[in-house]
Amino acid sequence: MTKQTYWYKEGVFYQIWPRSFKDGNGDGMGDLFGVIEKLDYIKSLNVDGIWFSPLYPSPGADCGYDISDYMDIAAEFGGMEAFQRMLEEAHARGLKVIMDLVVNHTSDEHEWFQKSRERIDPYTDYYVWRPAKKNGKLPNNWDSMFEGKAWQWDDVRKEYYLHLFAIKQPDLNMDNPLVREEVKKILKFWLDLGVDGFREDVITFISKEEGLPDAFPLPGYTGISKYNHGPHIHEYLQEFRRDVLSHYDCMTLAEAPLVSPRLALTYIGPDADKGCGADIDMMIQFQCMCADCFYSDYMPLPFSLRKLKKAFSSWQAGLRGKAWNMLYLGNHDHPRVISRYGSEEYRVESGKMLAAAYLFQQGTPFIYQGQELGMTNWYPARIDMYEDVQTLNQHLKDPEKKRLKLYHRASRDSARTPVQWTDGPNAGFTEGTPWFYVNENYKEINAAAQETDPDSLLNFYRKAVALRKSLPVVRDGSYREFKKWSGRLYAYERVLGEERLLVICSFSKKETAFRLPKACRGKAGTLLLKNYDGTGDIAADGKDLLKLKPYEMRVYRFGG
Ligand code: GLC
Ligand code: CA
């Protein structure tokens, strides 16, 4: 039996990074009690589902992405009982629930790894083990993305194990059919409990090239060409689809570093369907997060609007009619988008503009916790205030001051400070001592203040999401970009039959002019969404030339 799942094409999702969302029991750590308290708030954003970053038991070396038990919920988040209550309450509100599936690696404290290092069957070959080379060299030249080289010596087994991420995150050996059976058990366990799908963590890394050959050196990323989109990736994803996923009405979303629209089609396009559905349903691509850096946030470049627009438009065009886009401008792995692509000075204006820039494209948008409040980057005074293992291992040889400056700009800890609910103690996140620093700007930026302000960013998100869902042209219409060469404006139209939606976004602090495209001239346009007072509809005999204020955005509807 094959089930085709389409509901995700109608939806908008909200991402929760549980540690920092809301503490419900006063111990300083976000948890599912806090989530349950805030379900009505989430629903009020007009979203349709929640993606949870990992909730499983974990030693916390990578804030939950190092899992020690896949079939349980961490006690600090409330355990299984709280999860089931949350799931029921979310479903009762019509909210889908998506789990994070992290199976490229486990925690080194997982029972499988403990047994594997002792060569206890069947776990002996669950991980990627290699003996030391005779010349004392590591098994190959690959880098770990988080901590030095990708190999760690294990004194128990007297071999090296592969870790593409932290030392405490050994890579699983997905070529072992027993490991794939374990993955299927995990999928089935959560689907039977009633969850609606999975966001699959660095899933394109699970098939490593045979023989684990040396790779061309690429600072910090040596080896990525040998394991990203590896030789058996489609085969393994098809196996998960065929044996488990296709039997449920569920959605899958694959995190995919270095993927182009064309390569994405091999996973999510029509040809990827080998009889029981495509490998997965949507891809999380990274180009939209690289408009101010070279591949990684730690290789900063000046922000380029042209690069951002190219990322947007190439995905819109590349998947059109063939596959479905996932849309986002931030998550737990990147600093805050207003601080990157917008302006902290024009925080509310640019926050609204950025929302319109992506929410009216074709695809399924994701909103990261705090994005709807316009939370901005965090600028701690010292390096030792950072928590994240990736951050703390970057550019170790640089002087302290230089490192701090880079971390201010690039660290994902900026997205991991507690959500700012009120202007009270700890921003209303906890009644205890928060596990992490609260951004000092919470007195100004918090949900409570925005609830009562009709022009707040929070209320704008509610309006924009509702508008998006009310307009079939956003789901189905064609996409066309204007002024591609402009370094200040991003403008696009969506057209379906007689209905034409025009989205105009200024990424500039300067006043900027935009001439209406031909198809709109001499026609009446209704202004559906704006971020400045004093603008209104366009009359049929009105002016063609619009003057946009700093970070101004407008969404017009013509015809329809
Ligand atoms: C993904 C996660 C990130 C994590 C890494 C290793 O990129 O989103 O948070 O650190 O994988 O699991
Ligand atoms: Ca708690």
XYZ file of N, CA and C in Angstrom, residues 25 142 343 427:
12
model
N 8.502 24.060 33.941
C 8.575 23.563 35.324
C 9.635 24.262 36.178
N 40.067 13.270 5.989
C 38.817 14.012 6.148
C 38.828 14.873 7.415
N 18.176 44.747 8.891
C 18.868 45.822 9.578
C 18.368 45.878 11.009
N 13.057 37.304 30.624
C 12.181 37.457 29.457
C 10.967 36.539 29.515
